[in-house]
PDB file of C-alpha atoms in Angstrom:
ATOM      1  CA  MET A 135      -3.988  -1.040   0.144  1.00  0.00           C
ATOM      2  CA  ARG A 136      -0.438  -1.195   1.476  1.00  0.00           C
ATOM      3  CA  ILE A 137       2.114  -0.735  -1.315  1.00  0.00           C
ATOM      4  CA  LEU A 138       5.830  -1.469  -1.209  1.00  0.00           C
ATOM      5  CA  GLY A 139       7.890   0.416  -3.786  1.00  0.00           C
ATOM      6  CA  ILE A 140      11.383  -0.858  -4.593  1.00  0.00           C
ATOM      7  CA  ASP A 141      14.264   0.881  -6.341  1.00  0.00           C
ATOM      8  CA  PRO A 142      16.570  -2.081  -7.065  1.00  0.00           C
ATOM      9  CA  GLY A 143      20.329  -2.044  -6.727  1.00  0.00           C
ATOM     10  CA  TYR A 144      23.065  -4.012  -5.006  1.00  0.00           C
ATOM     11  CA  ALA A 145      24.869  -1.289  -3.047  1.00  0.00           C
ATOM     12  CA  ILE A 146      21.667   0.543  -2.067  1.00  0.00           C
ATOM     13  CA  ILE A 147      18.119  -0.783  -2.412  1.00  0.00           C
ATOM     14  CA  GLY A 148      15.536   1.885  -1.712  1.00  0.00           C
ATOM     15  CA  TYR A 149      12.162   0.934  -0.295  1.00  0.00           C
ATOM     16  CA  GLY A 150       9.033   2.889   0.527  1.00  0.00           C
ATOM     17  CA  ILE A 151       5.789   1.685   2.082  1.00  0.00           C
ATOM     18  CA  LEU A 152       2.579   3.642   1.502  1.00  0.00           C
ATOM     19  CA  GLU A 153      -1.071   3.182   2.419  1.00  0.00           C
ATOM     20  CA  TYR A 154      -3.369   4.158  -0.448  1.00  0.00           C
ATOM     21  CA  ASP A 155      -7.158   4.380  -0.259  1.00  0.00           C
ATOM     22  CA  GLY A 156      -7.688   5.262  -3.917  1.00  0.00           C
ATOM     23  CA  ALA A 157      -7.543   8.990  -3.233  1.00  0.00           C
ATOM     24  CA  ARG A 158      -4.759   9.706  -0.743  1.00  0.00           C
ATOM     25  CA  PHE A 159      -1.364   8.313   0.080  1.00  0.00           C
ATOM     26  CA  GLN A 160      -0.087   7.981   3.621  1.00  0.00           C
ATOM     27  CA  THR A 161       3.578   7.285   4.285  1.00  0.00           C
ATOM     28  CA  VAL A 162       4.119   4.240   6.491  1.00  0.00           C
ATOM     29  CA  ALA A 163       7.910   3.868   6.277  1.00  0.00           C
ATOM     30  CA  PHE A 164      10.859   4.273   3.958  1.00  0.00           C
ATOM     31  CA  GLY A 165      14.535   3.484   4.018  1.00  0.00           C
ATOM     32  CA  ALA A 166      17.385   1.736   2.298  1.00  0.00           C
ATOM     33  CA  ILE A 167      19.030  -1.643   2.461  1.00  0.00           C
ATOM     34  CA  THR A 168      22.772  -1.175   2.054  1.00  0.00           C
ATOM     35  CA  THR A 169      25.577  -3.631   1.445  1.00  0.00           C
ATOM     36  CA  PRO A 170      29.288  -3.040   2.115  1.00  0.00           C
ATOM     37  CA  ALA A 171      31.383  -2.681  -1.044  1.00  0.00           C
ATOM     38  CA  GLY A 172      34.196  -4.851   0.334  1.00  0.00           C
ATOM     39  CA  LYS A 173      32.057  -7.956   0.890  1.00  0.00           C
ATOM     40  CA  PRO A 174      31.919 -10.793  -1.657  1.00  0.00           C
ATOM     41  CA  PHE A 175      28.964 -10.363  -4.009  1.00  0.00           C
ATOM     42  CA  THR A 176      27.209 -13.522  -2.786  1.00  0.00           C
ATOM     43  CA  GLU A 177      27.300 -12.180   0.781  1.00  0.00           C
ATOM     44  CA  ARG A 178      25.817  -8.906  -0.455  1.00  0.00           C
ATOM     45  CA  LEU A 179      22.966 -10.844  -2.078  1.00  0.00           C
ATOM     46  CA  ASP A 180      22.368 -12.645   1.217  1.00  0.00           C
ATOM     47  CA  ILE A 181      22.193  -9.314   3.086  1.00  0.00           C
ATOM     48  CA  ILE A 182      19.692  -7.975   0.541  1.00  0.00           C
ATOM     49  CA  TYR A 183      17.531 -11.090   0.762  1.00  0.00           C
ATOM     50  CA  ARG A 184      17.495 -11.234   4.564  1.00  0.00           C
ATOM     51  CA  ASP A 185      16.865  -7.508   4.994  1.00  0.00           C
ATOM     52  CA  MET A 186      14.100  -7.582   2.369  1.00  0.00           C
ATOM     53  CA  CYS A 187      12.469 -10.489   4.214  1.00  0.00           C
ATOM     54  CA  THR A 188      12.548  -8.362   7.376  1.00  0.00           C
ATOM     55  CA  VAL A 189      10.932  -5.399   5.575  1.00  0.00           C
ATOM     56  CA  LEU A 190       8.227  -7.655   4.112  1.00  0.00           C
ATOM     57  CA  ASP A 191       7.513  -9.406   7.415  1.00  0.00           C
ATOM     58  CA  THR A 192       7.477  -6.135   9.374  1.00  0.00           C
ATOM     59  CA  TYR A 193       5.231  -4.066   7.084  1.00  0.00           C
ATOM     60  CA  ARG A 194       3.217  -6.818   5.335  1.00  0.00           C
ATOM     61  CA  PRO A 195       2.505  -5.055   2.034  1.00  0.00           C
ATOM     62  CA  ASP A 196      -0.446  -6.111  -0.117  1.00  0.00           C
ATOM     63  CA  CYS A 197       1.494  -5.543  -3.326  1.00  0.00           C
ATOM     64  CA  MET A 198       4.866  -4.451  -4.642  1.00  0.00           C
ATOM     65  CA  GLY A 199       5.933  -2.122  -7.426  1.00  0.00           C
ATOM     66  CA  ILE A 200       9.508  -2.381  -8.661  1.00  0.00           C
ATOM     67  CA  GLU A 201      11.475  -0.520 -11.285  1.00  0.00           C
ATOM     68  CA  LYS A 202      11.901  -2.469 -14.503  1.00  0.00           C
ATOM     69  CA  LEU A 203      15.542  -3.062 -15.374  1.00  0.00           C
ATOM     70  CA  PHE A 204      17.171  -1.629 -18.416  1.00  0.00           C
ATOM     71  CA  PHE A 205      20.765  -2.327 -19.357  1.00  0.00           C
ATOM     72  CA  ASN A 206      23.015   0.653 -19.670  1.00  0.00           C
ATOM     73  CA  THR A 207      26.473   0.563 -21.210  1.00  0.00           C
ATOM     74  CA  ASN A 208      27.973  -1.351 -18.270  1.00  0.00           C
ATOM     75  CA  GLN A 209      26.608  -4.880 -18.645  1.00  0.00           C
ATOM     76  CA  LYS A 210      28.372  -6.224 -15.537  1.00  0.00           C
ATOM     77  CA  THR A 211      26.632  -3.626 -13.374  1.00  0.00           C
ATOM     78  CA  GLY A 212      23.325  -4.475 -15.054  1.00  0.00           C
ATOM     79  CA  ILE A 213      23.810  -8.178 -14.383  1.00  0.00           C
ATOM     80  CA  ASP A 214      24.696  -7.532 -10.733  1.00  0.00           C
ATOM     81  CA  VAL A 215      21.616  -5.325 -10.282  1.00  0.00           C
ATOM     82  CA  ALA A 216      19.500  -8.028 -11.957  1.00  0.00           C
ATOM     83  CA  GLN A 217      20.764 -10.620  -9.466  1.00  0.00           C
ATOM     84  CA  ALA A 218      20.048  -8.324  -6.518  1.00  0.00           C
ATOM     85  CA  ARG A 219      16.613  -7.582  -7.963  1.00  0.00           C
ATOM     86  CA  GLY A 220      16.033 -11.324  -8.259  1.00  0.00           C
ATOM     87  CA  VAL A 221      16.538 -11.999  -4.555  1.00  0.00           C
ATOM     88  CA  THR A 222      14.262  -9.040  -3.756  1.00  0.00           C
ATOM     89  CA  VAL A 223      11.528 -10.416  -6.024  1.00  0.00           C
ATOM     90  CA  LEU A 224      12.039 -13.923  -4.594  1.00  0.00           C
ATOM     91  CA  ALA A 225      11.392 -12.694  -1.056  1.00  0.00           C
ATOM     92  CA  ALA A 226       8.075 -11.161  -2.190  1.00  0.00           C
ATOM     93  CA  VAL A 227       7.033 -14.171  -4.289  1.00  0.00           C
ATOM     94  CA  GLN A 228       7.652 -16.507  -1.340  1.00  0.00           C
ATOM     95  CA  ARG A 229       5.108 -14.446   0.623  1.00  0.00           C
ATOM     96  CA  GLY A 230       2.512 -14.412  -2.151  1.00  0.00           C
ATOM     97  CA  ILE A 231       2.863 -10.675  -2.764  1.00  0.00           C
ATOM     98  CA  PRO A 232       1.825  -9.619  -6.289  1.00  0.00           C
ATOM     99  CA  ILE A 233       4.537  -7.681  -8.138  1.00  0.00           C
ATOM    100  CA  SER A 234       4.203  -5.067 -10.876  1.00  0.00           C
ATOM    101  CA  GLU A 235       7.061  -3.557 -12.878  1.00  0.00           C
ATOM    102  CA  TYR A 236       7.319   0.050 -14.033  1.00  0.00           C
ATOM    103  CA  THR A 237       9.746   1.772 -16.366  1.00  0.00           C
ATOM    104  CA  PRO A 238      11.343   5.055 -15.275  1.00  0.00           C
ATOM    105  CA  LEU A 239       9.211   6.783 -17.929  1.00  0.00           C
ATOM    106  CA  GLN A 240       6.001   5.344 -16.407  1.00  0.00           C
ATOM    107  CA  VAL A 241       7.036   6.462 -12.915  1.00  0.00           C
ATOM    108  CA  LYS A 242       7.821   9.997 -14.108  1.00  0.00           C
ATOM    109  CA  GLN A 243       4.545  10.203 -16.032  1.00  0.00           C
ATOM    110  CA  SER A 244       2.570   9.020 -13.009  1.00  0.00           C
ATOM    111  CA  VAL A 245       4.239  11.255 -10.421  1.00  0.00           C
ATOM    112  CA  VAL A 246       4.963  14.427 -12.423  1.00  0.00           C
ATOM    113  CA  GLY A 247       2.636  14.082 -15.403  1.00  0.00           C
ATOM    114  CA  TYR A 248       5.549  14.178 -17.850  1.00  0.00           C
ATOM    115  CA  GLY A 249       7.531  11.077 -18.821  1.00  0.00           C
ATOM    116  CA  ARG A 250      10.738  12.993 -19.515  1.00  0.00           C
ATOM    117  CA  ALA A 251      10.765  14.874 -16.202  1.00  0.00           C
ATOM    118  CA  GLU A 252      14.076  15.539 -14.469  1.00  0.00           C
ATOM    119  CA  LYS A 253      14.955  13.449 -11.418  1.00  0.00           C
ATOM    120  CA  LYS A 254      14.766  16.575  -9.247  1.00  0.00           C
ATOM    121  CA  GLN A 255      11.166  17.207 -10.380  1.00  0.00           C
ATOM    122  CA  VAL A 256      10.154  13.636  -9.541  1.00  0.00           C
ATOM    123  CA  MET A 257      11.691  13.914  -6.076  1.00  0.00           C
ATOM    124  CA  GLU A 258       9.966  17.226  -5.349  1.00  0.00           C
ATOM    125  CA  MET A 259       6.563  15.960  -6.527  1.00  0.00           C
ATOM    126  CA  THR A 260       7.021  12.803  -4.455  1.00  0.00           C
ATOM    127  CA  ARG A 261       7.699  14.986  -1.420  1.00  0.00           C
ATOM    128  CA  ARG A 262       4.598  17.101  -2.118  1.00  0.00           C
ATOM    129  CA  ILE A 263       2.255  14.179  -2.824  1.00  0.00           C
ATOM    130  CA  LEU A 264       3.288  12.542   0.450  1.00  0.00           C
ATOM    131  CA  GLY A 265       3.327  15.783   2.464  1.00  0.00           C
ATOM    132  CA  LEU A 266       6.917  15.272   3.604  1.00  0.00           C
ATOM    133  CA  SER A 267       8.951  18.183   4.965  1.00  0.00           C
ATOM    134  CA  LYS A 268      11.958  17.262   2.815  1.00  0.00           C
ATOM    135  CA  VAL A 269      12.929  14.848   0.057  1.00  0.00           C
ATOM    136  CA  PRO A 270      13.954  11.501   1.589  1.00  0.00           C
ATOM    137  CA  LYS A 271      17.607  10.495   1.378  1.00  0.00           C
ATOM    138  CA  PRO A 272      19.287   8.600  -0.098  1.00  0.00           C
ATOM    139  CA  ASP A 273      17.832   9.247  -3.567  1.00  0.00           C
ATOM    140  CA  ASP A 274      17.059   5.522  -3.905  1.00  0.00           C
ATOM    141  CA  THR A 275      14.516   5.898  -1.092  1.00  0.00           C
ATOM    142  CA  ALA A 276      12.757   8.808  -2.820  1.00  0.00           C
ATOM    143  CA  ASP A 277      12.759   6.767  -6.043  1.00  0.00           C
ATOM    144  CA  ALA A 278      11.148   3.825  -4.233  1.00  0.00           C
ATOM    145  CA  LEU A 279       8.400   6.088  -2.878  1.00  0.00           C
ATOM    146  CA  ALA A 280       7.799   7.421  -6.411  1.00  0.00           C
ATOM    147  CA  ILE A 281       7.483   3.821  -7.651  1.00  0.00           C
ATOM    148  CA  ALA A 282       4.935   3.116  -4.890  1.00  0.00           C
ATOM    149  CA  ILE A 283       2.938   6.206  -5.944  1.00  0.00           C
ATOM    150  CA  CYS A 284       3.062   5.020  -9.561  1.00  0.00           C
ATOM    151  CA  HIS A 285       1.765   1.615  -8.497  1.00  0.00           C
ATOM    152  CA  GLY A 286      -1.087   3.204  -6.546  1.00  0.00           C
ATOM    153  CA  HIS A 287      -2.113   5.303  -9.535  1.00  0.00           C
ATOM    154  CA  SER A 288      -1.762   2.316 -11.858  1.00  0.00           C
ATOM    155  CA  SER A 289      -3.827  -0.009  -9.666  1.00  0.00           C
ATOM    156  CA  LYS A 290      -6.541   2.651  -9.397  1.00  0.00           C
ATOM    157  CA  SER A 291      -6.748   3.000 -13.182  1.00  0.00           C
ATOM    158  CA  GLN A 292      -6.815  -0.800 -13.539  1.00  0.00           C
ATOM    159  CA  ARG A 293      -9.751  -0.972 -11.098  1.00  0.00           C
ATOM    160  CA  LEU A 294     -11.568   1.769 -13.032  1.00  0.00           C
ATOM    161  CA  ASN A 295     -11.062  -0.133 -16.285  1.00  0.00           C
ATOM    162  CA  LEU A 296     -12.677  -3.240 -14.780  1.00  0.00           C
ATOM    163  CA  ARG A 297     -15.967  -1.442 -14.115  1.00  0.00           C
TER     164      ARG A 297
END
């Protein structure tokens, strides 16, 4: 199964693509879609959409895991992230890719085994699980890989529950 993990944002959108056979993960690719701060917001959304379409068409994932949004104290930032997340989800939906959402707590629990783990712990465990020599940068990319790992673990447990 080829999994695309997404860490949503509007300045930086992390993505990570993994192959998962139910036992082992293999890293296919990872990176970040970035948008220039000086551009109008609608142009930034267009960049995100087009670049996400390129990622989807290049790597052809079977499924996508994305971080569930939660609003912090800055509602404008939350709304902007939600809009950017929307164009990301749209690109996947247009290609018939099933999407699952995960909270940060679920990702931490899946990757580290503890839902209140520190970000640094999640990044290090992501590196170890994937056998990478160093933690991917920017952080959004490492987060996206952690989300993909969480989705792999989640889909495996869902398959086990069906038997």
